Amino acid sequence: MYAILDIETTGGQYNQEGITEIAIYKFDGHDVVDQFISLVNPEIPIQPFVVKLTGINNAMLRSAPKFYEVAKRIIEITEGCVVVAHNASFDYRILQTEFRRLGYDFKKPTLCTVELSKKIIPGLPSYSLGKLVRSLGIPMADRHRASGDAMATVKLFKMLLAKDVEKEIVKSFVKTEIKAGMSPKLLDIVENLPSKTGIYYIHNEKGDLIYIGKSKNIKKRVNQHFTGTSSKNKKIQRDVFAVTFEETGSELIALLKESEEIKINKPVYNRAQRKSIFQWALYASKDALGYLRLSVEKADGRKKELTSFTSLIEGKNALFRITEKYQLCQKLNGLYESKAACFQYKIKECKGACVEKEKVEDYNCRVEEFMKNMQFENDNMVIVDKGRSIEERSAVLIENGVYKGYCFFDLNYQITNVEVLKNIIIPMQSNRDTKTIIQLYLRKNKVLRIQKF
């Protein structure tokens, strides 16, 4: 759990400040599960420049609770949490100072979204909260008030978690839990997982990632690992300490994230997926008569492939469907062995390319139509699909035919404004796996829309 907070103060000399307002959102890495927002009577005057900045004046605080009256609630809501704030050293110091005045030693692990932003989104002109969220297209209300600033920090932190492909934030959190001495039970682990689409990360007791997977139902899939009898599942059951997860809403993003993060993190039980999972590919070549033939072969990086497959059977089945859809010849595509015409010609489903009854130009025209539909080599487009909540959407960016990354957005201008889109996009590697994942997904599934630019 994370306690994401913001504090407004009276201003004044170092360690002499008093709290005027506090907002704390308890965040489980996905949703806000509890909150506490209150004005606080600091029992000292507010500096005039702070009144102008926040709009909070002395009159507003006369009937507000004093810090000792809200201290118990602050301890309760931050129990077992990592404290997260924008410029965490300031907010944490102020809280510690107030608790010290009451004779209580307030100690928590902390994370600073300024430092995290500089590491995960380098090169921005400013990392002040207002300018940072504006450049990322994050909506913000009540600037310089604790509730508005804390909620903006929640949205920023959620984006940073998504952009953290090496999972440094999550791994550090798991290590914090280990230090606290929490022992796992498989049933308890499964109980806390959602039945939603996303990525799950299985950690050992050192906090290291040992397996990464994706599913349309995270809870069901992890339960299968914990009840399965295969060699890999038994090893996972033996070594698991914790399971973290990241909802994606979109299955396409889950597929792309799984492929990328396995290659980056190299979990010990994902050995097979560290290399390309698509070992077979579809190629086009001209025969002696000039007909374009399609064939499924072992993937060869020296040849230009149309798409790729995880197995030969998957490739053959796809080629049968393509041959039928575009009225191509099974014999030319290596799906029917015969010295004479193919069987499809006999039942008038093939136009006779196998016995030179169809013109080369006419046959190749249909093959080229298929090839054009398969590729997005020079396309600039955004694939818009479901997000992690009803009001949110996801976007996958293709620029000049190259996969650039993905993002989640609430407001349409975040993807129509190119500068904002480039800031919020989570950069990903473009390779033959990602290209095939996108091609296969678009061929088999409907998305909300494809926006070309």
Coordinates of C-alpha atoms in Angstrom, one line a residue:
M1 CA 0.0 0.0 0.0
Y2 CA 1.0 3.6 -0.6
A3 CA -0.1 6.7 1.3
I4 CA 0.1 9.5 -1.3
L5 CA -0.1 12.8 0.5
D6 CA 0.2 16.5 0.3
I7 CA 0.6 19.1 3.1
E8 CA 0.0 22.8 3.1
T9 CA 1.9 24.8 5.8
T10 CA 2.0 28.2 7.4
G11 CA 5.4 28.9 6.0
G12 CA 8.1 30.4 8.2
Q13 CA 11.4 29.3 9.6
Y14 CA 12.8 25.8 9.1
N15 CA 11.1 23.3 11.5
Q16 CA 8.9 26.1 12.9
E17 CA 6.2 25.6 10.3
G18 CA 2.7 24.3 11.2
I19 CA 0.3 22.3 9.0
T20 CA -2.7 24.1 7.7
E21 CA -4.2 21.3 5.5
I22 CA -3.4 17.7 4.9
A23 CA -4.8 15.2 2.2
I24 CA -3.9 11.5 2.2
Y25 CA -5.0 9.0 -0.4
K26 CA -4.4 5.3 0.4
F27 CA -3.5 3.7 -2.9
D28 CA -3.1 0.0 -3.5
G29 CA -1.2 0.5 -6.8
H30 CA -4.4 0.5 -8.8
D31 CA -7.2 2.4 -6.9
V32 CA -7.7 4.7 -4.0
V33 CA -9.1 2.6 -1.2
D34 CA -9.3 5.2 1.6
Q35 CA -8.8 8.9 2.0
F36 CA -8.4 11.6 4.7
I37 CA -8.6 15.3 4.0
S38 CA -8.8 18.0 6.6
L39 CA -7.9 21.6 7.4
V40 CA -5.7 21.8 10.5
N41 CA -5.4 24.6 13.0
P42 CA -1.7 25.3 13.3
E43 CA -2.0 27.6 16.4
I44 CA 0.4 30.0 14.7
P45 CA -0.3 32.7 12.1
I46 CA 0.0 31.9 8.4
Q47 CA 2.6 33.9 6.4
P48 CA 0.9 36.5 4.0
F49 CA 2.5 35.0 0.8
V50 CA 1.1 31.5 1.7
V51 CA -2.4 33.0 2.1
K52 CA -2.1 34.4 -1.5
L53 CA -0.7 31.1 -2.8
T54 CA -3.2 28.6 -1.2
G55 CA -6.2 30.8 -0.4
I56 CA -6.2 29.4 3.2
N57 CA -6.4 32.2 5.8
N58 CA -6.3 32.3 9.6
A59 CA -10.1 32.8 9.9
M60 CA -10.8 29.5 8.0
L61 CA -8.7 27.6 10.5
R62 CA -10.1 28.9 13.8
S63 CA -12.7 26.0 14.1
A64 CA -10.5 23.4 12.3
P65 CA -9.1 20.5 14.4
K66 CA -5.6 20.9 15.9
F67 CA -2.9 18.4 14.8
Y68 CA -3.2 16.2 17.9
E69 CA -6.9 15.7 17.1
V70 CA -6.1 14.3 13.6
A71 CA -2.8 12.5 14.5
K72 CA -4.5 9.1 15.3
R73 CA -6.3 9.1 11.9
I74 CA -3.0 9.9 10.1
I75 CA -1.3 7.0 11.9
E76 CA -4.2 4.6 11.0
I77 CA -4.3 5.5 7.3
T78 CA -0.5 5.3 6.8
E79 CA -0.1 2.0 8.7
G80 CA 1.9 -0.5 6.6
C81 CA 2.3 2.1 3.8
V82 CA 5.1 3.7 1.8
V83 CA 4.6 7.4 2.0
V84 CA 4.6 9.0 -1.5
A85 CA 4.7 12.8 -2.1
H86 CA 5.9 15.3 -4.7
N87 CA 9.1 16.5 -3.0
A88 CA 8.7 13.8 -0.3
S89 CA 11.5 15.1 1.9
F90 CA 9.5 18.3 2.7
D91 CA 6.1 16.6 3.5
Y92 CA 7.7 13.8 5.5
R93 CA 9.9 16.3 7.5
I94 CA 6.8 18.4 8.3
L95 CA 4.9 15.3 9.5
Q96 CA 7.8 14.0 11.6
T97 CA 8.2 17.5 13.2
E98 CA 4.5 17.6 14.1
F99 CA 4.6 14.1 15.6
R100 CA 7.8 14.9 17.4
R101 CA 6.0 17.7 19.2
L102 CA 3.5 15.1 20.5
G103 CA 6.4 12.8 21.6
Y104 CA 5.7 10.2 18.9
D105 CA 8.4 8.9 16.5
F106 CA 6.8 8.7 13.1
K107 CA 8.9 6.6 10.7
K108 CA 7.9 5.3 7.2
P109 CA 9.7 4.3 4.0
T110 CA 9.2 7.1 1.4
L111 CA 9.1 7.6 -2.3
C112 CA 9.5 11.0 -4.0
T113 CA 7.6 11.5 -7.3
V114 CA 10.1 14.3 -8.3
E115 CA 13.0 11.9 -8.2
L116 CA 11.0 9.1 -9.8
S117 CA 9.8 11.4 -12.6
K118 CA 13.4 12.6 -13.3
K119 CA 14.5 8.9 -13.6
I120 CA 11.5 7.5 -15.6
I121 CA 10.6 10.6 -17.7
P122 CA 14.0 12.4 -18.2
G123 CA 14.5 15.6 -20.2
L124 CA 11.3 17.6 -19.2
P125 CA 11.8 21.3 -18.8
S126 CA 10.4 21.4 -15.3
Y127 CA 9.5 18.8 -12.6
S128 CA 7.3 21.1 -10.4
L129 CA 4.0 19.5 -9.9
G130 CA 1.9 22.0 -11.8
K131 CA 4.2 22.1 -14.9
L132 CA 4.8 18.4 -14.8
V133 CA 1.2 17.3 -14.8
R134 CA 0.4 19.9 -17.5
S135 CA 3.1 18.5 -19.8
L136 CA 1.7 15.0 -19.2
G137 CA -1.9 16.0 -19.9
I138 CA -3.0 15.0 -16.3
P139 CA -6.1 17.0 -15.3
M140 CA -5.7 19.0 -12.1
A141 CA -8.1 20.9 -9.8
D142 CA -7.5 23.0 -6.7
R143 CA -3.8 23.8 -7.3
H144 CA -1.9 24.6 -4.1
R145 CA -4.6 22.9 -2.0
A146 CA -3.8 19.6 -0.4
S147 CA -6.6 17.6 -1.9
G148 CA -6.0 18.8 -5.5
D149 CA -2.2 18.4 -5.3
A150 CA -2.4 15.0 -3.6
M151 CA -4.9 13.7 -6.3
A152 CA -2.7 15.0 -9.1
T153 CA 0.2 13.1 -7.4
V154 CA -1.9 9.9 -7.3
K155 CA -2.5 10.2 -11.1
L156 CA 1.2 11.0 -11.7
F157 CA 2.3 8.0 -9.6
K158 CA -0.1 5.7 -11.4
M159 CA 1.5 6.8 -14.7
L160 CA 5.0 6.4 -13.3
L161 CA 4.2 2.8 -12.2
A162 CA 3.0 2.1 -15.8
K163 CA 6.2 3.6 -17.3
D164 CA 8.5 1.7 -15.0
V165 CA 9.2 -1.2 -17.3
E166 CA 12.1 -2.5 -15.2
K167 CA 9.6 -2.6 -12.2
E168 CA 12.0 -0.9 -9.8
I169 CA 9.2 0.7 -7.8
V170 CA 7.2 -2.6 -7.4
K171 CA 10.3 -4.6 -6.5
S172 CA 11.4 -2.1 -3.8
F173 CA 7.8 -2.2 -2.4
V174 CA 7.9 -6.1 -2.3
K175 CA 11.3 -5.8 -0.5
T176 CA 9.7 -3.5 2.1
E177 CA 7.0 -6.1 2.8
I178 CA 9.7 -8.8 3.2
K179 CA 11.5 -6.6 5.8
A180 CA 8.2 -6.3 7.7
G181 CA 8.2 -10.1 8.0
M182 CA 4.9 -10.8 6.2
S183 CA 4.7 -14.5 5.3
P184 CA 2.7 -15.5 2.2
K185 CA 0.0 -18.1 1.8
L186 CA -1.0 -19.1 -1.7
L187 CA -4.8 -18.8 -1.0
D188 CA -4.3 -15.3 0.5
I189 CA -2.2 -14.2 -2.5
V190 CA -4.9 -15.3 -5.0
E191 CA -7.7 -13.7 -2.9
N192 CA -6.1 -10.3 -3.4
L193 CA -5.8 -10.5 -7.2
P194 CA -8.5 -9.0 -9.6
S195 CA -10.4 -10.9 -12.2
K196 CA -9.4 -8.4 -14.8
T197 CA -7.1 -8.1 -17.8
G198 CA -3.5 -7.3 -17.2
I199 CA 0.0 -8.4 -16.3
Y200 CA 1.0 -10.3 -13.2
Y201 CA 4.5 -10.5 -11.6
I202 CA 5.5 -13.4 -9.4
H203 CA 8.3 -12.6 -6.9
N204 CA 10.5 -14.8 -4.7
E205 CA 11.3 -14.0 -1.1
K206 CA 14.2 -11.7 -2.1
G207 CA 11.7 -9.6 -4.1
D208 CA 13.2 -10.7 -7.4
L209 CA 10.9 -11.4 -10.4
I210 CA 10.7 -15.1 -11.2
Y211 CA 7.8 -15.1 -13.7
I212 CA 5.8 -12.6 -15.7
G213 CA 2.5 -13.5 -17.4
K214 CA -0.6 -11.9 -18.9
S215 CA -4.2 -12.9 -18.7
K216 CA -7.7 -11.7 -19.4
N217 CA -8.4 -12.9 -15.8
I218 CA -5.4 -12.4 -13.6
K219 CA -6.9 -14.2 -10.5
K220 CA -7.9 -17.3 -12.5
R221 CA -4.5 -17.6 -14.3
V222 CA -2.4 -17.3 -11.1
N223 CA -4.7 -19.8 -9.4
Q224 CA -3.9 -22.2 -12.3
H225 CA -0.1 -21.7 -11.6
F226 CA -0.8 -22.5 -7.9
T227 CA -2.8 -25.6 -8.6
G228 CA -1.0 -26.9 -11.7
T229 CA 1.1 -30.0 -11.6
S230 CA 3.6 -29.2 -14.4
S231 CA 7.3 -28.9 -13.5
K232 CA 7.3 -25.1 -14.0
N233 CA 4.1 -24.6 -11.9
K234 CA 5.6 -26.7 -9.0
K235 CA 8.7 -24.6 -9.1
I236 CA 6.6 -21.4 -8.9
Q237 CA 4.6 -22.8 -6.0
R238 CA 7.8 -23.6 -4.2
D239 CA 9.5 -20.2 -4.7
V240 CA 6.6 -17.6 -4.7
F241 CA 6.6 -15.0 -2.0
A242 CA 4.3 -12.3 -3.5
V243 CA 2.3 -11.6 -6.7
T244 CA 2.0 -8.0 -7.9
F245 CA -0.1 -7.0 -10.9
E246 CA -0.8 -4.2 -13.3
E247 CA -4.2 -3.9 -14.9
T248 CA -4.2 -2.9 -18.6
G249 CA -7.8 -3.1 -19.6
S250 CA -6.6 -3.7 -23.2
E251 CA -5.5 -7.3 -24.0
L252 CA -3.3 -5.8 -26.8
I253 CA -1.3 -3.8 -24.2
A254 CA -1.0 -6.8 -21.9
L255 CA 0.5 -8.9 -24.8
L256 CA 2.9 -6.1 -25.7
K257 CA 4.0 -5.5 -22.1
E258 CA 4.5 -9.2 -21.4
S259 CA 6.7 -9.5 -24.5
E260 CA 8.8 -6.5 -23.6
E261 CA 9.1 -7.0 -19.9
I262 CA 10.2 -10.6 -20.1
K263 CA 13.0 -9.6 -22.4
I264 CA 14.1 -6.8 -20.1
N265 CA 13.7 -8.5 -16.7
K266 CA 14.6 -12.1 -17.9
P267 CA 12.6 -14.0 -15.1
V268 CA 14.1 -17.4 -14.4
Y269 CA 10.8 -19.3 -15.3
N270 CA 10.2 -17.4 -18.5
R271 CA 13.2 -18.9 -20.3
A272 CA 11.3 -19.9 -23.4
Q273 CA 10.0 -16.3 -24.0
R274 CA 13.3 -14.5 -23.5
K275 CA 13.9 -15.0 -27.2
S276 CA 11.3 -14.5 -29.9
I277 CA 8.2 -16.6 -29.3
F278 CA 7.4 -16.5 -33.0
Q279 CA 9.7 -19.1 -34.5
W280 CA 7.7 -19.6 -37.8
A281 CA 7.0 -17.0 -40.5
L282 CA 5.0 -16.4 -43.6
Y283 CA 7.0 -15.4 -46.7
A284 CA 6.1 -14.5 -50.3
S285 CA 8.2 -15.5 -53.3
K286 CA 7.7 -15.7 -57.1
D287 CA 7.9 -19.0 -58.9
A288 CA 9.3 -19.7 -62.4
L289 CA 6.1 -18.7 -64.0
G290 CA 5.8 -15.4 -62.0
Y291 CA 3.0 -16.4 -59.6
L292 CA 3.4 -15.1 -56.1
R293 CA 3.5 -18.1 -53.7
L294 CA 2.9 -17.8 -49.9
S295 CA 4.7 -20.3 -47.6
V296 CA 5.2 -20.9 -43.9
E297 CA 8.8 -21.6 -43.1
K298 CA 11.2 -21.5 -40.1
A299 CA 11.8 -17.8 -39.3
D300 CA 14.9 -16.4 -41.1
G301 CA 16.1 -12.9 -40.1
R302 CA 17.7 -12.4 -43.5
K303 CA 14.3 -12.7 -45.3
K304 CA 11.4 -10.2 -45.2
E305 CA 8.5 -11.8 -43.5
L306 CA 4.8 -10.9 -43.8
T307 CA 3.9 -12.1 -40.3
S308 CA 5.0 -14.8 -37.9
F309 CA 3.6 -17.6 -35.7
T310 CA 4.4 -19.5 -32.6
S311 CA 4.1 -22.9 -34.3
L312 CA 4.0 -24.5 -37.7
I313 CA 0.4 -25.7 -37.1
E314 CA -0.7 -22.1 -36.3
G315 CA 1.0 -20.9 -39.5
K316 CA -0.6 -23.6 -41.7
N317 CA -4.0 -22.9 -40.2
A318 CA -3.6 -19.2 -40.9
L319 CA -2.5 -19.8 -44.4
F320 CA -5.5 -22.0 -45.1
R321 CA -7.8 -19.1 -44.0
I322 CA -5.8 -16.6 -46.1
T323 CA -6.0 -18.9 -49.1
E324 CA -9.7 -19.2 -48.8
K325 CA -10.5 -15.5 -48.1
Y326 CA -8.4 -14.2 -51.1
Q327 CA -9.4 -17.1 -53.4
L328 CA -5.7 -18.2 -53.7
C329 CA -4.5 -21.6 -54.8
Q330 CA -3.8 -24.3 -52.1
K331 CA -1.2 -26.0 -54.4
L332 CA 0.8 -22.8 -55.0
N333 CA 0.8 -22.1 -51.3
G334 CA 2.1 -25.6 -50.4
L335 CA -1.1 -26.7 -48.8
Y336 CA -2.1 -29.4 -51.4
E337 CA 0.3 -31.8 -53.1
S338 CA -0.6 -32.8 -56.6
K339 CA 1.0 -33.0 -60.0
A340 CA -2.3 -31.9 -61.6
A341 CA -4.8 -29.2 -60.6
C342 CA -5.6 -28.8 -56.9
F343 CA -8.8 -30.2 -55.4
Q344 CA -10.2 -26.6 -55.0
Y345 CA -10.0 -26.1 -58.7
K346 CA -12.1 -29.2 -59.3
I347 CA -14.9 -27.8 -57.1
K348 CA -14.5 -24.3 -58.6
E349 CA -13.0 -22.6 -55.6
C350 CA -9.6 -22.0 -57.2
K351 CA -9.4 -20.0 -60.4
G352 CA -6.8 -22.3 -62.0
A353 CA -3.4 -20.7 -61.2
C354 CA -2.1 -24.2 -60.5
V355 CA -2.7 -25.3 -64.1
E356 CA -1.9 -21.8 -65.6
K357 CA -5.6 -21.2 -66.3
E358 CA -5.6 -17.8 -64.5
K359 CA -3.4 -14.9 -65.6
V360 CA -0.4 -14.2 -63.5
E361 CA -1.4 -10.5 -63.1
D362 CA -4.9 -11.4 -61.9
Y363 CA -3.7 -13.9 -59.3
N364 CA -0.8 -11.7 -58.1
C365 CA -3.2 -8.8 -57.7
R366 CA -5.1 -10.7 -54.9
V367 CA -1.9 -11.8 -53.2
E368 CA -0.7 -8.2 -53.2
E369 CA -4.0 -7.1 -51.8
F370 CA -3.4 -9.5 -48.9
M371 CA 0.2 -8.3 -48.4
K372 CA -0.9 -4.7 -48.3
N373 CA -3.6 -5.4 -45.7
M374 CA -1.0 -7.3 -43.6
Q375 CA 1.6 -4.5 -43.3
F376 CA 1.6 -1.0 -41.9
E377 CA 5.1 -0.1 -43.0
N378 CA 4.5 3.6 -43.5
D379 CA 1.4 4.0 -41.4
N380 CA 1.0 6.7 -38.7
M381 CA -1.8 5.6 -36.4
V382 CA -3.1 5.4 -32.9
I383 CA -5.0 2.2 -31.9
V384 CA -7.6 3.3 -29.3
D385 CA -9.1 0.6 -27.1
K386 CA -10.5 0.0 -23.6
G387 CA -8.6 1.4 -20.6
R388 CA -8.4 0.3 -17.0
S389 CA -11.7 1.9 -16.0
I390 CA -15.0 2.9 -17.7
E391 CA -13.9 6.5 -18.3
E392 CA -10.3 5.7 -19.4
R393 CA -9.0 4.7 -22.8
S394 CA -5.7 3.1 -24.0
A395 CA -3.7 4.0 -27.0
V396 CA -1.0 2.2 -29.0
L397 CA 1.2 4.5 -31.1
I398 CA 2.5 3.4 -34.6
E399 CA 4.7 6.1 -36.3
N400 CA 6.0 5.5 -39.8
G401 CA 5.1 1.8 -39.4
V402 CA 7.2 1.5 -36.2
Y403 CA 5.6 0.6 -32.8
K404 CA 6.5 3.5 -30.4
G405 CA 4.7 2.5 -27.2
Y406 CA 1.4 2.8 -25.4
C407 CA -0.4 5.1 -22.9
F408 CA -3.6 5.5 -21.0
F409 CA -5.7 8.7 -21.3
D410 CA -8.8 10.3 -19.9
L411 CA -9.1 13.3 -22.2
N412 CA -9.1 13.1 -26.0
Y413 CA -6.6 16.0 -26.5
Q414 CA -4.0 13.9 -24.8
I415 CA -3.7 11.8 -28.0
T416 CA -4.7 14.5 -30.5
N417 CA -2.0 16.9 -29.2
V418 CA 1.3 15.3 -30.5
E419 CA 3.5 17.0 -27.8
V420 CA 1.3 15.7 -24.9
L421 CA 1.1 12.3 -26.6
K422 CA 4.9 12.0 -26.8
N423 CA 5.2 12.9 -23.1
I424 CA 2.6 10.4 -21.8
I425 CA 3.6 7.5 -24.1
I426 CA 5.4 4.7 -22.4
P427 CA 8.3 4.0 -24.9
M428 CA 8.6 0.4 -26.0
Q429 CA 11.0 -1.6 -28.3
S430 CA 9.8 -2.2 -31.8
N431 CA 10.8 -5.7 -33.1
R432 CA 9.4 -8.6 -35.1
D433 CA 7.5 -9.9 -32.0
T434 CA 5.7 -6.6 -31.4
K435 CA 4.9 -6.2 -35.1
T436 CA 3.3 -9.7 -35.1
I437 CA 1.4 -9.2 -31.9
I438 CA -0.2 -6.1 -33.3
Q439 CA -0.9 -7.7 -36.7
L440 CA -2.5 -10.8 -35.1
Y441 CA -4.5 -8.8 -32.6
L442 CA -6.0 -6.4 -35.2
R443 CA -6.8 -9.4 -37.4
K444 CA -8.6 -11.3 -34.7
N445 CA -10.1 -8.6 -32.5
K446 CA -12.1 -5.4 -32.7
V447 CA -10.7 -2.2 -31.1
L448 CA -12.7 1.0 -30.4
R449 CA -11.1 2.9 -33.2
I450 CA -7.9 3.3 -35.3
Q451 CA -7.0 7.0 -35.6
K452 CA -4.7 7.8 -38.5
F453 CA -2.6 11.0 -38.6

